């Protein structure tokens, strides 16, 4: 397998794991709008920790540790900012009764 292709694949997987970590933390919030009932805190935060560690490990395969942590924080920040916005925009036209 080509080395640059493998590096890109690792970064894509790391971003997906980071996004999964952000979504699982979002789903534990009491005011989240994707599920009828929030995930239990142990389950959601446990999944988030596993995904975040996996993302960090995948990022570290290509870049330095400080850069990997920064990349993971940027992915998490993006998910936590954009996911509620997108959900609110999608549900704006729905009847919430």
Backbone as numpy.savetxt, mean C-alpha at the origin, in Angstrom:
# Nx Ny Nz CAx CAy CAz Cx Cy Cz
17.45 -14.40 -17.56 16.60 -13.23 -17.56 17.50 -11.99 -17.56
17.09 -10.99 -18.26 17.85 -9.75 -18.35 17.90 -9.06 -16.99
19.07 -8.53 -16.63 19.26 -7.95 -15.32 18.39 -6.71 -15.09
18.31 -5.83 -16.08 17.50 -4.62 -15.91 16.01 -4.97 -15.84
15.57 -5.95 -16.59 14.18 -6.39 -16.53 13.86 -6.94 -15.14
14.80 -7.71 -14.59 14.62 -8.27 -13.25 14.55 -7.16 -12.20
15.37 -6.15 -12.34 15.35 -5.02 -11.40 14.04 -4.26 -11.46
13.54 -4.06 -12.67 12.25 -3.37 -12.84 11.13 -4.21 -12.24
11.19 -5.51 -12.46 10.17 -6.41 -11.91 10.18 -6.37 -10.38
11.36 -6.35 -9.78 11.45 -6.26 -8.32 10.86 -4.95 -7.81
11.14 -3.86 -8.51 10.59 -2.56 -8.10 9.07 -2.53 -8.23
8.55 -3.10 -9.28 7.09 -3.15 -9.47 6.45 -3.99 -8.36
7.06 -5.13 -8.05 6.53 -5.95 -6.96 6.62 -5.23 -5.62
7.69 -4.49 -5.41 7.84 -3.73 -4.18 6.76 -2.66 -4.06
6.48 -1.97 -5.15 5.43 -0.94 -5.14 4.07 -1.59 -4.88
3.80 -2.73 -5.48 2.53 -3.41 -5.26 2.39 -3.87 -3.81
3.48 -4.38 -3.23 3.44 -4.77 -1.82 3.24 -3.55 -0.92
3.87 -2.44 -1.26 3.68 -1.21 -0.49 2.25 -0.71 -0.59
1.68 -0.81 -1.78 0.28 -0.40 -1.96 -0.65 -1.31 -1.15
-0.37 -2.60 -1.15 -1.18 -3.53 -0.36 -1.08 -3.22 1.13
0.10 -2.82 1.59 0.27 -2.44 2.99 -0.56 -1.20 3.31
-0.53 -0.22 2.43 -1.31 1.00 2.64 -2.80 0.74 2.63
-3.26 -0.10 1.73 -4.68 -0.41 1.65 -5.13 -1.18 2.90
-4.32 -2.10 3.38 -4.73 -2.86 4.56 -4.78 -1.97 5.80
-3.90 -0.98 5.91 -4.01 -0.03 7.01 -5.27 0.82 6.85
-5.56 1.25 5.64 -6.77 2.04 5.39 -8.02 1.25 5.78
-8.04 -0.03 5.48 -9.22 -0.84 5.76 -9.43 -1.09 7.25
-8.44 -0.81 8.08 -8.63 -0.94 9.53 -9.25 0.31 10.14
-9.28 1.41 9.40 -9.83 2.66 9.93 -11.35 2.54 10.10
-11.85 3.14 11.14 -13.29 3.06 11.42 -14.12 3.78 10.35
-13.59 4.84 9.75 -14.35 5.64 8.79 -14.03 5.30 7.33
-13.39 4.16 7.08 -13.10 3.78 5.70 -14.41 3.47 4.99
-14.42 3.63 3.68 -15.66 3.51 2.92 -15.68 2.33 1.94
-14.67 1.49 1.95 -14.64 0.38 0.99 -15.40 -0.85 1.49
-15.30 -1.13 2.77 -15.98 -2.29 3.34 -17.11 -1.82 4.25
-18.09 -2.69 4.46 -19.18 -2.34 5.37 -18.67 -2.19 6.80
-17.73 -3.04 7.18 -17.18 -3.01 8.53 -15.66 -3.03 8.41
-15.00 -2.26 9.25 -13.54 -2.18 9.21 -12.92 -3.52 9.59
-11.74 -3.77 9.05 -11.00 -4.97 9.43 -10.59 -4.87 10.90
-10.49 -6.01 11.58 -9.94 -5.96 12.93 -8.51 -5.41 12.89
-8.15 -4.65 13.91 -6.86 -3.97 13.91 -5.69 -4.96 13.83
-5.79 -6.07 14.54 -4.70 -7.06 14.51 -4.49 -7.61 13.11
-5.57 -7.93 12.46 -5.49 -8.51 11.12 -4.95 -7.50 10.12
-5.55 -6.33 10.09 -5.14 -5.32 9.10 -3.72 -4.84 9.31
-3.35 -4.57 10.54 -1.99 -4.09 10.79 -0.96 -5.20 10.65
-1.36 -6.43 10.95 -0.46 -7.55 10.72 -0.17 -7.74 9.24
-1.22 -7.70 8.43 -1.03 -7.79 6.97 -0.18 -6.62 6.47
-0.45 -5.44 6.98 0.32 -4.27 6.56 1.79 -4.42 6.90
2.08 -4.94 8.06 3.48 -5.13 8.46 4.18 -6.14 7.55
3.48 -7.22 7.24 4.07 -8.24 6.36 4.33 -7.66 4.97
3.35 -6.96 4.43 3.52 -6.36 3.11 4.60 -5.28 3.12
4.67 -4.49 4.17 5.68 -3.43 4.24 7.09 -4.01 4.33
7.26 -5.05 5.12 8.58 -5.69 5.21 8.95 -6.31 3.88
7.99 -6.94 3.22 8.27 -7.54 1.90 8.64 -6.45 0.90
7.93 -5.34 0.92 8.24 -4.23 0.01 9.62 -3.67 0.29
9.94 -3.49 1.56 11.25 -2.97 1.93 12.35 -3.92 1.48
12.15 -5.20 1.67 13.15 -6.18 1.24 13.32 -6.16 -0.29
12.22 -6.07 -1.01 12.31 -6.02 -2.47 13.00 -4.74 -2.95
12.68 -3.61 -2.32 13.36 -2.37 -2.68 14.85 -2.45 -2.39
15.22 -3.10 -1.28 16.63 -3.19 -0.89 17.44 -4.05 -1.85
16.79 -4.85 -2.66 17.51 -5.66 -3.64 18.10 -4.80 -4.75
17.57 -3.59 -4.93 18.02 -2.71 -6.02 18.71 -1.44 -5.56
18.33 -0.92 -4.41 18.83 0.37 -3.96 19.30 0.27 -2.52
19.92 1.34 -2.03 20.40 1.38 -0.65 19.22 1.41 0.32
19.51 1.10 1.58 18.46 1.00 2.59 17.72 2.32 2.78
18.44 3.43 2.84 17.79 4.73 3.03 16.86 5.04 1.86
17.30 4.75 0.67 16.48 4.98 -0.52 15.26 4.06 -0.51
15.45 2.83 -0.06 14.33 1.89 0.01 13.28 2.36 1.01
13.71 2.84 2.16 12.77 3.35 3.16 12.03 4.56 2.60
12.76 5.45 1.95 12.12 6.62 1.36 11.09 6.22 0.31
11.43 5.27 -0.55 10.50 4.82 -1.59 9.25 4.21 -0.97
9.42 3.42 0.09 8.27 2.82 0.75 7.39 3.89 1.40
8.00 4.87 2.03 7.22 5.95 2.64 6.45 6.74 1.59
7.06 6.97 0.44 6.37 7.69 -0.64 5.18 6.88 -1.16
5.36 5.58 -1.31 4.25 4.73 -1.77 3.12 4.75 -0.75
3.45 4.59 0.53 2.42 4.60 1.57 1.70 5.93 1.63
2.46 7.02 1.55 1.86 8.35 1.59 0.92 8.56 0.40
1.31 8.08 -0.75 0.47 8.21 -1.94 -0.82 7.43 -1.79
-0.72 6.21 -1.29 -1.92 5.39 -1.11 -2.85 6.03 -0.09
-2.30 6.49 1.04 -3.13 7.07 2.09 -3.73 8.41 1.68
-3.15 9.06 0.70 -3.70 10.32 0.21 -4.71 10.10 -0.90
-4.38 9.25 -1.84 -5.21 9.09 -3.03 -6.36 8.11 -2.88
-6.20 7.08 -2.05 -7.28 6.09 -1.91 -8.55 6.70 -1.34
-8.50 7.45 -0.23 -9.74 8.07 0.25 -10.34 9.06 -0.74
-9.48 9.79 -1.45 -9.96 10.73 -2.45 -10.70 10.01 -3.57
-10.10 8.94 -4.09 -10.73 8.18 -5.18 -12.04 7.53 -4.72
-12.06 6.99 -3.50 -13.29 6.38 -2.99 -14.37 7.44 -2.84
-14.02 8.61 -2.34 -15.00 9.69 -2.18 -15.52 10.16 -3.53
-14.66 10.25 -4.53 -15.11 10.67 -5.86 -16.02 9.65 -6.50
-15.73 8.38 -6.31 -16.57 7.32 -6.89 -17.92 7.28 -6.19
-17.92 7.46 -4.87 -19.17 7.38 -4.11 -19.94 8.68 -4.08
-19.41 9.72 -4.67 -20.07 11.03 -4.63 -21.47 10.97 -5.22
-21.65 10.24 -6.30 -22.95 10.19 -6.95 -23.88 9.12 -6.41
-23.38 8.24 -5.54 -24.21 7.17 -5.01 -25.11 7.66 -3.88
-26.24 7.00 -3.74 -27.13 7.28 -2.61 -26.63 6.46 -1.44
-26.30 7.08 -0.32 -25.71 6.39 0.81 -26.73 5.91 1.84
-27.99 5.89 1.51 -29.00 5.46 2.48 -29.12 3.97 2.60
